[in-house]
C-alpha positions as a LaTeX table, in Angstrom:
\begin{tabular}{lrrr}
\hline
Residue & $x$ (\AA) & $y$ (\AA) & $z$ (\AA) \\
\hline
Unk1 & $-0.40$ & $-0.70$ & $-40.46$ \\
Unk2 & 0.27 & 1.40 & $-43.55$ \\
Unk3 & 0.25 & 5.03 & $-42.40$ \\
Unk4 & 0.26 & 6.41 & $-45.96$ \\
Unk5 & $-2.73$ & 4.25 & $-46.88$ \\
Unk6 & $-4.51$ & 5.52 & $-43.77$ \\
Unk7 & $-3.89$ & 9.16 & $-44.71$ \\
Unk8 & $-4.88$ & 8.84 & $-48.37$ \\
Unk9 & $-8.70$ & 9.14 & $-47.84$ \\
Unk10 & $-8.11$ & 12.19 & $-45.62$ \\
Unk11 & $-6.60$ & 14.32 & $-48.37$ \\
Unk12 & $-8.69$ & 17.41 & $-49.15$ \\
Unk13 & $-10.89$ & 16.58 & $-46.15$ \\
Unk14 & $-14.26$ & 18.40 & $-46.12$ \\
Unk15 & $-13.50$ & 19.60 & $-42.59$ \\
Unk16 & $-10.97$ & 21.98 & $-44.14$ \\
Unk17 & $-7.94$ & 20.84 & $-42.16$ \\
Unk18 & $-4.76$ & 19.25 & $-43.42$ \\
Unk19 & $-4.48$ & 15.92 & $-41.61$ \\
Unk20 & $-0.90$ & 14.80 & $-41.07$ \\
Unk21 & 0.96 & 12.70 & $-38.51$ \\
Unk22 & 4.60 & 12.42 & $-37.55$ \\
Unk23 & 4.45 & 8.64 & $-37.36$ \\
Unk24 & 6.61 & 7.05 & $-40.05$ \\
Unk25 & 6.06 & 3.39 & $-39.38$ \\
Unk26 & 3.87 & 1.01 & $-37.36$ \\
Unk27 & 5.03 & $-2.62$ & $-37.24$ \\
Unk28 & 2.82 & $-5.12$ & $-35.40$ \\
Unk29 & 3.53 & $-8.83$ & $-35.84$ \\
Unk30 & 5.23 & $-11.99$ & $-34.70$ \\
Unk31 & 8.97 & $-11.73$ & $-34.00$ \\
Unk32 & 9.13 & $-7.93$ & $-34.04$ \\
Unk33 & 11.35 & $-7.86$ & $-30.95$ \\
Unk34 & 14.19 & $-9.41$ & $-32.92$ \\
Unk35 & 13.61 & $-6.87$ & $-35.72$ \\
Unk36 & 13.38 & $-3.79$ & $-33.49$ \\
Unk37 & 16.85 & $-2.43$ & $-34.27$ \\
Unk38 & 16.37 & $-3.03$ & $-37.99$ \\
Unk39 & 13.01 & $-1.21$ & $-37.98$ \\
Unk40 & 14.38 & 1.78 & $-36.06$ \\
Unk41 & 17.42 & 2.01 & $-38.31$ \\
Unk42 & 15.33 & 1.78 & $-41.50$ \\
Unk43 & 13.29 & 4.79 & $-40.32$ \\
Unk44 & 16.32 & 6.93 & $-39.50$ \\
Unk45 & 16.06 & 6.74 & $-35.72$ \\
Unk46 & 19.26 & 8.05 & $-34.06$ \\
Unk47 & 21.79 & 5.52 & $-32.76$ \\
Unk48 & 22.54 & 7.12 & $-29.39$ \\
Unk49 & 19.36 & 6.49 & $-27.42$ \\
Unk50 & 17.82 & 6.39 & $-23.98$ \\
Unk51 & 15.64 & 3.32 & $-23.40$ \\
Unk52 & 12.90 & 3.87 & $-20.81$ \\
Unk53 & 10.83 & 1.09 & $-19.25$ \\
Unk54 & 9.47 & $-0.14$ & $-15.96$ \\
Unk55 & 10.34 & $-3.41$ & $-14.24$ \\
Unk56 & 7.36 & $-5.23$ & $-15.77$ \\
Unk57 & 7.74 & $-4.01$ & $-19.35$ \\
Unk58 & 11.50 & $-4.62$ & $-19.57$ \\
Unk59 & 10.86 & $-8.17$ & $-18.33$ \\
Unk60 & 8.13 & $-8.68$ & $-20.94$ \\
Unk61 & 10.50 & $-7.42$ & $-23.65$ \\
Unk62 & 13.36 & $-9.60$ & $-22.49$ \\
Unk63 & 16.23 & $-9.39$ & $-24.95$ \\
Unk64 & 15.33 & $-5.98$ & $-26.42$ \\
Unk65 & 18.46 & $-4.27$ & $-25.08$ \\
Unk66 & 20.72 & $-6.92$ & $-26.60$ \\
Unk67 & 18.90 & $-6.64$ & $-29.94$ \\
Unk68 & 19.43 & $-2.87$ & $-29.96$ \\
Unk69 & 23.10 & $-3.08$ & $-29.04$ \\
Unk70 & 23.73 & $-5.80$ & $-31.60$ \\
Unk71 & 22.01 & $-3.54$ & $-34.14$ \\
Unk72 & 24.57 & $-0.78$ & $-33.54$ \\
Unk73 & 22.65 & 1.36 & $-31.05$ \\
Unk74 & 24.41 & 3.01 & $-28.10$ \\
Unk75 & 21.97 & 2.28 & $-25.30$ \\
Unk76 & 21.49 & 4.12 & $-22.03$ \\
Unk77 & 18.66 & 2.88 & $-19.79$ \\
Unk78 & 16.31 & 4.30 & $-17.20$ \\
Unk79 & 14.13 & 1.60 & $-15.62$ \\
Unk80 & 11.35 & 2.53 & $-13.18$ \\
Unk81 & 9.61 & 0.24 & $-10.73$ \\
Unk82 & 5.99 & $-0.50$ & $-11.63$ \\
Unk83 & 4.98 & 2.86 & $-13.12$ \\
Unk84 & 1.26 & 3.74 & $-13.16$ \\
Unk85 & 1.51 & 7.54 & $-12.84$ \\
Unk86 & 3.29 & 10.19 & $-14.92$ \\
Unk87 & 4.44 & 13.22 & $-12.91$ \\
Unk88 & 6.03 & 16.43 & $-14.11$ \\
Unk89 & 8.99 & 15.76 & $-11.82$ \\
Unk90 & 9.46 & 12.47 & $-13.74$ \\
Unk91 & 9.67 & 14.49 & $-16.95$ \\
Unk92 & 12.17 & 16.92 & $-15.44$ \\
Unk93 & 14.29 & 14.02 & $-14.19$ \\
Unk94 & 14.22 & 12.35 & $-17.60$ \\
Unk95 & 15.25 & 15.60 & $-19.26$ \\
Unk96 & 18.50 & 15.49 & $-17.33$ \\
Unk97 & 19.04 & 11.77 & $-17.89$ \\
Unk98 & 18.44 & 12.04 & $-21.65$ \\
Unk99 & 20.53 & 15.18 & $-22.16$ \\
Unk100 & 23.39 & 13.24 & $-23.79$ \\
Unk101 & 21.09 & 11.06 & $-25.92$ \\
Unk102 & 19.76 & 11.81 & $-29.40$ \\
Unk103 & 16.50 & 9.87 & $-29.15$ \\
Unk104 & 14.17 & 8.19 & $-26.62$ \\
Unk105 & 12.86 & 4.65 & $-27.06$ \\
Unk106 & 10.08 & 3.76 & $-24.63$ \\
Unk107 & 9.52 & 0.07 & $-23.87$ \\
Unk108 & 6.09 & $-0.48$ & $-22.35$ \\
Unk109 & 2.77 & 1.36 & $-22.16$ \\
Unk110 & 0.98 & 4.19 & $-20.40$ \\
Unk111 & 2.89 & 6.36 & $-17.98$ \\
Unk112 & 6.37 & 5.38 & $-19.19$ \\
Unk113 & 5.32 & 6.37 & $-22.72$ \\
Unk114 & 3.79 & 9.66 & $-21.54$ \\
Unk115 & 6.86 & 10.74 & $-19.54$ \\
Unk116 & 9.08 & 9.89 & $-22.49$ \\
Unk117 & 6.92 & 11.57 & $-25.16$ \\
Unk118 & 6.71 & 14.86 & $-23.25$ \\
Unk119 & 10.45 & 14.82 & $-22.55$ \\
Unk120 & 11.10 & 14.20 & $-26.24$ \\
Unk121 & 8.79 & 17.05 & $-27.23$ \\
Unk122 & 10.35 & 19.54 & $-24.82$ \\
Unk123 & 13.82 & 18.85 & $-26.21$ \\
Unk124 & 12.97 & 18.09 & $-29.83$ \\
Unk125 & 14.26 & 14.52 & $-29.73$ \\
Unk126 & 12.94 & 11.67 & $-31.88$ \\
Unk127 & 10.69 & 9.29 & $-29.96$ \\
Unk128 & 9.67 & 5.67 & $-30.57$ \\
Unk129 & 7.75 & 2.96 & $-28.72$ \\
Unk130 & 8.04 & $-0.79$ & $-28.27$ \\
Unk131 & 4.63 & $-1.79$ & $-26.86$ \\
Unk132 & 4.43 & $-4.70$ & $-24.42$ \\
Unk133 & 0.67 & $-4.87$ & $-23.77$ \\
Unk134 & $-2.45$ & $-3.68$ & $-25.63$ \\
Unk135 & $-3.59$ & $-1.83$ & $-22.51$ \\
Unk136 & $-4.38$ & 1.74 & $-23.64$ \\
Unk137 & $-4.91$ & 3.88 & $-26.73$ \\
Unk138 & $-2.19$ & 6.46 & $-26.22$ \\
Unk139 & 0.60 & 4.79 & $-28.20$ \\
Unk140 & 0.15 & 7.00 & $-31.26$ \\
Unk141 & $-1.04$ & 10.08 & $-29.39$ \\
Unk142 & 0.61 & 13.51 & $-29.33$ \\
Unk143 & $-1.02$ & 14.19 & $-25.96$ \\
Unk144 & 0.50 & 13.30 & $-22.58$ \\
Unk145 & $-1.62$ & 13.35 & $-19.40$ \\
Unk146 & 0.84 & 14.54 & $-16.75$ \\
Unk147 & 0.32 & 15.19 & $-13.04$ \\
Unk148 & 1.57 & 18.48 & $-11.60$ \\
Unk149 & 0.64 & 19.85 & $-8.17$ \\
Unk150 & $-1.57$ & 16.75 & $-7.78$ \\
Unk151 & $-3.69$ & 17.82 & $-10.80$ \\
Unk152 & $-3.69$ & 15.86 & $-14.05$ \\
Unk153 & $-3.56$ & 17.86 & $-17.26$ \\
Unk154 & $-3.26$ & 16.78 & $-20.89$ \\
Unk155 & $-0.22$ & 18.41 & $-22.47$ \\
Unk156 & 0.76 & 18.62 & $-26.11$ \\
Unk157 & 3.67 & 16.22 & $-26.52$ \\
Unk158 & 5.30 & 14.21 & $-29.33$ \\
Unk159 & 3.79 & 11.37 & $-31.28$ \\
Unk160 & 6.23 & 8.52 & $-31.88$ \\
Unk161 & 8.22 & 8.28 & $-35.09$ \\
Unk162 & 7.91 & 4.48 & $-34.92$ \\
Unk163 & 5.64 & 2.05 & $-33.05$ \\
Unk164 & 6.70 & $-1.60$ & $-32.77$ \\
Unk165 & 4.75 & $-4.43$ & $-31.15$ \\
Unk166 & 5.48 & $-8.16$ & $-31.06$ \\
Unk167 & 2.20 & $-10.10$ & $-31.08$ \\
Unk168 & 3.86 & $-12.92$ & $-29.16$ \\
Unk169 & 4.45 & $-10.53$ & $-26.24$ \\
Unk170 & 1.05 & $-8.83$ & $-26.59$ \\
Unk171 & $-0.78$ & $-12.17$ & $-26.47$ \\
Unk172 & 1.06 & $-13.20$ & $-23.31$ \\
Unk173 & 0.25 & $-9.97$ & $-21.48$ \\
Unk174 & $-2.08$ & $-10.29$ & $-18.46$ \\
Unk175 & $-5.82$ & $-10.40$ & $-19.19$ \\
Unk176 & $-6.24$ & $-7.41$ & $-16.86$ \\
Unk177 & $-4.08$ & $-5.27$ & $-19.16$ \\
Unk178 & $-5.88$ & $-6.38$ & $-22.30$ \\
Unk179 & $-9.22$ & $-5.69$ & $-20.60$ \\
Unk180 & $-7.91$ & $-2.23$ & $-19.65$ \\
Unk181 & $-7.17$ & $-1.60$ & $-23.32$ \\
Unk182 & $-10.72$ & $-2.58$ & $-24.18$ \\
Unk183 & $-12.04$ & $-0.23$ & $-21.49$ \\
Unk184 & $-9.99$ & 2.64 & $-22.89$ \\
Unk185 & $-11.34$ & 2.14 & $-26.40$ \\
Unk186 & $-14.98$ & 1.48 & $-25.47$ \\
Unk187 & $-14.90$ & 4.89 & $-23.77$ \\
Unk188 & $-14.66$ & 6.48 & $-27.22$ \\
Unk189 & $-18.42$ & 6.00 & $-27.48$ \\
Unk190 & $-18.88$ & 8.61 & $-24.75$ \\
Unk191 & $-16.20$ & 10.82 & $-26.29$ \\
Unk192 & $-18.05$ & 10.66 & $-29.60$ \\
Unk193 & $-21.27$ & 11.91 & $-28.00$ \\
Unk194 & $-19.47$ & 14.76 & $-26.24$ \\
Unk195 & $-17.62$ & 15.85 & $-29.40$ \\
Unk196 & $-20.80$ & 15.81 & $-31.50$ \\
Unk197 & $-22.77$ & 17.67 & $-28.82$ \\
Unk198 & $-20.12$ & 20.39 & $-28.52$ \\
Unk199 & $-20.01$ & 20.77 & $-32.30$ \\
Unk200 & $-23.80$ & 21.10 & $-32.39$ \\
Unk201 & $-24.08$ & 23.54 & $-29.48$ \\
Unk202 & $-20.93$ & 25.67 & $-29.87$ \\
Unk203 & $-19.73$ & 25.05 & $-33.42$ \\
Unk204 & $-16.50$ & 23.52 & $-32.12$ \\
Unk205 & $-14.37$ & 21.87 & $-34.80$ \\
Unk206 & $-15.51$ & 18.37 & $-35.73$ \\
Unk207 & $-14.31$ & 16.02 & $-38.46$ \\
Unk208 & $-16.63$ & 13.25 & $-39.61$ \\
Unk209 & $-13.80$ & 11.29 & $-41.25$ \\
Unk210 & $-11.68$ & 11.22 & $-38.11$ \\
Unk211 & $-14.74$ & 10.32 & $-36.06$ \\
Unk212 & $-15.35$ & 7.45 & $-38.50$ \\
Unk213 & $-11.79$ & 6.17 & $-37.96$ \\
Unk214 & $-12.44$ & 5.98 & $-34.22$ \\
Unk215 & $-15.83$ & 4.34 & $-34.75$ \\
Unk216 & $-14.15$ & 1.70 & $-36.92$ \\
Unk217 & $-11.58$ & 1.03 & $-34.18$ \\
Unk218 & $-14.35$ & 0.61 & $-31.60$ \\
Unk219 & $-16.36$ & $-1.66$ & $-33.90$ \\
Unk220 & $-13.31$ & $-3.84$ & $-34.54$ \\
Unk221 & $-12.62$ & $-4.18$ & $-30.84$ \\
Unk222 & $-16.23$ & $-5.11$ & $-30.14$ \\
Unk223 & $-16.01$ & $-7.76$ & $-32.85$ \\
Unk224 & $-12.89$ & $-9.19$ & $-31.23$ \\
Unk225 & $-14.23$ & $-9.05$ & $-27.67$ \\
Unk226 & $-14.61$ & $-12.85$ & $-27.21$ \\
Unk227 & $-10.98$ & $-13.39$ & $-28.25$ \\
Unk228 & $-9.40$ & $-10.67$ & $-26.11$ \\
Unk229 & $-8.96$ & $-12.76$ & $-22.92$ \\
Unk230 & $-7.31$ & $-15.55$ & $-24.93$ \\
Unk231 & $-3.57$ & $-15.76$ & $-25.60$ \\
Unk232 & $-4.22$ & $-15.43$ & $-29.32$ \\
Unk233 & $-1.64$ & $-13.54$ & $-31.39$ \\
Unk234 & $-4.03$ & $-12.65$ & $-34.18$ \\
Unk235 & $-6.52$ & $-11.12$ & $-31.75$ \\
Unk236 & $-3.79$ & $-9.37$ & $-29.76$ \\
Unk237 & $-2.38$ & $-7.83$ & $-32.94$ \\
Unk238 & $-5.79$ & $-6.67$ & $-34.08$ \\
Unk239 & $-6.50$ & $-5.12$ & $-30.68$ \\
Unk240 & $-3.18$ & $-3.32$ & $-30.84$ \\
Unk241 & $-4.01$ & $-1.95$ & $-34.29$ \\
Unk242 & $-7.37$ & $-0.70$ & $-33.02$ \\
Unk243 & $-5.63$ & 1.02 & $-30.10$ \\
Unk244 & $-3.06$ & 2.64 & $-32.37$ \\
Unk245 & $-5.76$ & 3.78 & $-34.78$ \\
Unk246 & $-7.65$ & 5.40 & $-31.92$ \\
Unk247 & $-4.50$ & 7.27 & $-30.87$ \\
Unk248 & $-3.71$ & 8.33 & $-34.43$ \\
Unk249 & $-7.11$ & 10.04 & $-34.54$ \\
Unk250 & $-5.99$ & 12.46 & $-31.83$ \\
Unk251 & $-2.89$ & 13.41 & $-33.77$ \\
Unk252 & $-4.92$ & 13.86 & $-36.96$ \\
Unk253 & $-7.44$ & 16.11 & $-35.21$ \\
Unk254 & $-4.78$ & 18.04 & $-33.32$ \\
Unk255 & $-6.65$ & 17.49 & $-30.05$ \\
Unk256 & $-7.84$ & 14.70 & $-27.75$ \\
Unk257 & $-11.53$ & 15.18 & $-28.70$ \\
Unk258 & $-11.88$ & 12.01 & $-30.82$ \\
Unk259 & $-10.75$ & 9.81 & $-27.95$ \\
Unk260 & $-11.51$ & 11.59 & $-24.68$ \\
Unk261 & $-14.74$ & 12.84 & $-23.15$ \\
Unk262 & $-16.55$ & 12.68 & $-19.83$ \\
Unk263 & $-15.36$ & 9.11 & $-19.25$ \\
Unk264 & $-11.73$ & 10.26 & $-19.21$ \\
Unk265 & $-12.50$ & 13.23 & $-16.97$ \\
Unk266 & $-14.03$ & 10.87 & $-14.42$ \\
Unk267 & $-11.02$ & 8.56 & $-14.61$ \\
Unk268 & $-8.60$ & 11.49 & $-14.26$ \\
Unk269 & $-10.48$ & 12.79 & $-11.20$ \\
Unk270 & $-10.40$ & 9.34 & $-9.61$ \\
Unk271 & $-6.67$ & 9.23 & $-10.27$ \\
Unk272 & $-5.92$ & 12.53 & $-8.58$ \\
Unk273 & $-8.23$ & 11.63 & $-5.67$ \\
Unk274 & $-6.01$ & 8.59 & $-5.14$ \\
Unk275 & $-2.86$ & 10.66 & $-5.45$ \\
Unk276 & $-4.10$ & 13.18 & $-2.91$ \\
Unk277 & $-4.45$ & 10.36 & $-0.38$ \\
Unk278 & $-1.02$ & 8.98 & $-1.23$ \\
Unk279 & $-2.51$ & 5.81 & $-2.72$ \\
Unk280 & $-1.51$ & 4.02 & $-5.90$ \\
Unk281 & $-4.04$ & 4.26 & $-8.71$ \\
Unk282 & $-5.19$ & 1.37 & $-10.89$ \\
Unk283 & $-4.60$ & 1.07 & $-14.64$ \\
Unk284 & $-5.95$ & 4.06 & $-16.53$ \\
Unk285 & $-7.92$ & 2.05 & $-19.09$ \\
Unk286 & $-9.48$ & $-0.01$ & $-16.31$ \\
Unk287 & $-10.84$ & 3.17 & $-14.69$ \\
Unk288 & $-11.99$ & 4.55 & $-18.07$ \\
Unk289 & $-13.97$ & 1.35 & $-18.64$ \\
Unk290 & $-15.72$ & 1.63 & $-15.26$ \\
Unk291 & $-16.42$ & 5.33 & $-15.88$ \\
Unk292 & $-17.85$ & 4.49 & $-19.30$ \\
Unk293 & $-20.32$ & 2.00 & $-17.83$ \\
Unk294 & $-21.61$ & 4.56 & $-15.36$ \\
Unk295 & $-21.70$ & 7.68 & $-17.55$ \\
Unk296 & $-23.35$ & 5.61 & $-20.29$ \\
Unk297 & $-26.27$ & 5.06 & $-17.87$ \\
Unk298 & $-26.45$ & 8.79 & $-17.15$ \\
Unk299 & $-26.44$ & 9.80 & $-20.82$ \\
Unk300 & $-28.99$ & 7.15 & $-21.78$ \\
Unk301 & $-31.28$ & 8.46 & $-19.02$ \\
Unk302 & $-30.86$ & 12.03 & $-20.30$ \\
Unk303 & $-31.97$ & 10.89 & $-23.75$ \\
Unk304 & $-35.33$ & 9.89 & $-22.27$ \\
Unk305 & $-36.13$ & 13.50 & $-21.36$ \\
Unk306 & $-38.24$ & 14.91 & $-24.18$ \\
Unk307 & $-38.09$ & 18.61 & $-23.36$ \\
Unk308 & $-35.66$ & 20.80 & $-21.42$ \\
Unk309 & $-35.81$ & 24.37 & $-20.14$ \\
Unk310 & $-32.21$ & 25.59 & $-19.97$ \\
Unk311 & $-31.09$ & 28.66 & $-18.04$ \\
Unk312 & $-27.85$ & 30.57 & $-17.81$ \\
Unk313 & $-25.40$ & 28.69 & $-15.66$ \\
Unk314 & $-25.29$ & 29.73 & $-12.01$ \\
Unk315 & $-22.77$ & 27.54 & $-10.21$ \\
Unk316 & $-21.85$ & 27.40 & $-6.55$ \\
Unk317 & $-18.09$ & 27.52 & $-7.03$ \\
Unk318 & $-17.52$ & 27.30 & $-3.27$ \\
Unk319 & $-19.31$ & 23.94 & $-3.29$ \\
Unk320 & $-17.25$ & 22.73 & $-6.26$ \\
Unk321 & $-13.98$ & 23.83 & $-4.67$ \\
Unk322 & $-14.94$ & 22.08 & $-1.45$ \\
Unk323 & $-15.55$ & 18.86 & $-3.40$ \\
Unk324 & $-12.10$ & 19.07 & $-5.02$ \\
Unk325 & $-10.40$ & 19.96 & $-1.74$ \\
Unk326 & $-7.75$ & 22.58 & $-0.90$ \\
Unk327 & $-4.94$ & 20.89 & $-2.88$ \\
Unk328 & $-6.83$ & 20.36 & $-6.13$ \\
Unk329 & $-9.22$ & 23.31 & $-6.15$ \\
Unk330 & $-6.70$ & 26.01 & $-7.25$ \\
Unk331 & $-5.69$ & 24.06 & $-10.38$ \\
Unk332 & $-9.33$ & 23.23 & $-11.13$ \\
Unk333 & $-10.36$ & 26.89 & $-10.82$ \\
Unk334 & $-7.50$ & 27.99 & $-13.05$ \\
Unk335 & $-8.59$ & 25.40 & $-15.61$ \\
Unk336 & $-12.11$ & 26.89 & $-15.64$ \\
Unk337 & $-11.20$ & 30.52 & $-16.15$ \\
Unk338 & $-13.14$ & 32.02 & $-19.08$ \\
Unk339 & $-15.65$ & 29.18 & $-19.02$ \\
Unk340 & $-16.62$ & 27.65 & $-22.35$ \\
Unk341 & $-20.22$ & 27.60 & $-21.13$ \\
Unk342 & $-20.56$ & 31.40 & $-20.76$ \\
Unk343 & $-21.39$ & 32.06 & $-24.41$ \\
Unk344 & $-24.01$ & 29.34 & $-24.80$ \\
Unk345 & $-27.51$ & 30.75 & $-25.30$ \\
Unk346 & $-30.09$ & 28.75 & $-23.29$ \\
Unk347 & $-32.61$ & 29.04 & $-26.13$ \\
Unk348 & $-30.08$ & 27.63 & $-28.58$ \\
Unk349 & $-29.40$ & 24.72 & $-26.23$ \\
Unk350 & $-33.15$ & 24.11 & $-25.99$ \\
Unk351 & $-33.42$ & 24.06 & $-29.78$ \\
Unk352 & $-30.52$ & 21.58 & $-29.96$ \\
Unk353 & $-32.03$ & 19.15 & $-27.46$ \\
Unk354 & $-33.93$ & 16.91 & $-29.92$ \\
Unk355 & $-30.74$ & 16.43 & $-31.94$ \\
Unk356 & $-28.72$ & 15.78 & $-28.76$ \\
Unk357 & $-31.17$ & 13.02 & $-27.83$ \\
Unk358 & $-30.75$ & 11.56 & $-31.29$ \\
Unk359 & $-26.94$ & 11.63 & $-31.00$ \\
Unk360 & $-27.09$ & 9.74 & $-27.69$ \\
Unk361 & $-29.50$ & 7.10 & $-29.00$ \\
Unk362 & $-27.53$ & 6.57 & $-32.21$ \\
Unk363 & $-24.11$ & 6.39 & $-30.54$ \\
Unk364 & $-24.38$ & 4.69 & $-27.16$ \\
Unk365 & $-25.24$ & 1.03 & $-26.54$ \\
Unk366 & $-27.94$ & $-0.14$ & $-24.18$ \\
Unk367 & $-26.59$ & $-0.55$ & $-20.66$ \\
Unk368 & $-27.18$ & $-4.31$ & $-20.80$ \\
Unk369 & $-25.29$ & $-4.59$ & $-24.09$ \\
Unk370 & $-22.34$ & $-2.62$ & $-22.70$ \\
Unk371 & $-22.21$ & $-4.74$ & $-19.54$ \\
Unk372 & $-22.23$ & $-7.91$ & $-21.62$ \\
Unk373 & $-19.24$ & $-6.66$ & $-23.62$ \\
Unk374 & $-17.32$ & $-5.68$ & $-20.49$ \\
Unk375 & $-17.98$ & $-9.07$ & $-18.90$ \\
Unk376 & $-16.90$ & $-10.86$ & $-22.07$ \\
Unk377 & $-13.41$ & $-9.34$ & $-21.89$ \\
Unk378 & $-13.26$ & $-9.67$ & $-18.06$ \\
Unk379 & $-13.14$ & $-5.88$ & $-17.67$ \\
Unk380 & $-13.90$ & $-4.06$ & $-14.43$ \\
Unk381 & $-17.33$ & $-2.44$ & $-14.17$ \\
Unk382 & $-17.63$ & $-1.44$ & $-10.50$ \\
Unk383 & $-15.87$ & 1.11 & $-8.30$ \\
Unk384 & $-14.91$ & $-1.66$ & $-5.87$ \\
Unk385 & $-12.80$ & $-3.28$ & $-8.60$ \\
Unk386 & $-10.74$ & $-0.09$ & $-8.98$ \\
Unk387 & $-10.53$ & 0.65 & $-5.27$ \\
Unk388 & $-12.73$ & 3.75 & $-5.22$ \\
Unk389 & $-15.06$ & 4.65 & $-2.35$ \\
Unk390 & $-18.72$ & 5.66 & $-2.65$ \\
Unk391 & $-17.75$ & 9.22 & $-1.67$ \\
Unk392 & $-15.10$ & 9.41 & $-4.40$ \\
Unk393 & $-17.60$ & 8.00 & $-6.87$ \\
Unk394 & $-20.25$ & 10.58 & $-5.95$ \\
Unk395 & $-17.80$ & 13.50 & $-6.22$ \\
Unk396 & $-16.47$ & 12.31 & $-9.57$ \\
Unk397 & $-19.90$ & 11.74 & $-11.10$ \\
Unk398 & $-21.14$ & 15.16 & $-9.97$ \\
Unk399 & $-18.05$ & 17.31 & $-10.55$ \\
Unk400 & $-15.88$ & 15.58 & $-13.16$ \\
Unk401 & $-16.85$ & 18.06 & $-15.90$ \\
Unk402 & $-14.67$ & 20.71 & $-14.23$ \\
Unk403 & $-11.52$ & 18.69 & $-14.83$ \\
Unk404 & $-11.35$ & 20.38 & $-18.26$ \\
Unk405 & $-12.64$ & 23.67 & $-19.65$ \\
Unk406 & $-14.47$ & 21.80 & $-22.37$ \\
Unk407 & $-18.08$ & 21.37 & $-23.44$ \\
Unk408 & $-19.41$ & 17.89 & $-22.74$ \\
Unk409 & $-22.98$ & 16.75 & $-22.23$ \\
Unk410 & $-22.30$ & 16.41 & $-18.51$ \\
Unk411 & $-20.86$ & 19.96 & $-18.41$ \\
Unk412 & $-24.18$ & 21.21 & $-19.81$ \\
Unk413 & $-26.25$ & 19.62 & $-17.05$ \\
Unk414 & $-26.21$ & 22.70 & $-14.74$ \\
Unk415 & $-27.73$ & 24.75 & $-17.59$ \\
Unk416 & $-30.30$ & 22.01 & $-18.16$ \\
Unk417 & $-31.22$ & 22.00 & $-14.44$ \\
Unk418 & $-31.07$ & 18.20 & $-14.49$ \\
\hline
\end{tabular}
């Protein structure tokens, strides 16, 4: 992926913002493991590094440590067990471990990347990734979802200087991980609706060119859907590129809007519900895919309503706090101070409704079409497949919008009295 070529059409963007990224190089191809040290060195990555991974990713990237050491890198390692959650105490621990290192090289995906990228940001250290599975879209992101006090918040972190992926390793990754990556990207359809709706209703910043980048990534993944379960290097590489492109969009926009909407809020709430019970959560992208299937149905149903009669929001915060529970409610309430909904005029929302319906219809697939895509890639579509109960499902679907102080279509529903 040529980052400079990607940025060229974004110069003098009509949105008025200067779109830049800190990523110097993205190398996706066959045999990239053996070239990892060479690629890092070419891009000026420091030689004294901490390599982070979990037990599965370091096994998938067998030989990476030897390649780095042979390439002149002084390697210190921190290997987790299977790591599906990123906690603030993990970041604090890694800060101490990496204190004598000049850069952090994360081998793997998801939580290991997020812990490493936030640690790198907090201490101004260069950060790079060697991806082992096309399982999520956060590789190129400058956002890290981190759990603190059992509540998951997205924190500004550091995008990688370099991203490396060996298609041989990507193709051999479990179908479940590749399907999780598909679920993470297909969720951008919901995110697109929410971003457009907020722009329409509140005037929130929106960039059509960045939105188009994400739409292209989604379209490419849909095109490749039949090949995703196969151990095909070409398909695995293309999926990885689509995932990276989706993540780059967040860095270009300076926020998670292009890639995260109601579907991610639902997934994050499911994750912290699991944490509160001391249970391990499933893969993030897997939960995002399930959430996308269900919120897609809700949004498509909303689009059938021809006329609405909005009123000023009048929430029962005691009811909402009860749903979140005593551990999670304080963080949720803090998140919703100075609500973004307060300044929305009901009459303006009413006037926007025809356009909102149009946005939904033009952006989201039919439920049957979405289910067919999910089944094609062997992705989860039910709460049973991600280990969630009916009660957890009901709470998440009703109250997920309070996970962020952000306008989404679902956050507008109390005003709409629907």
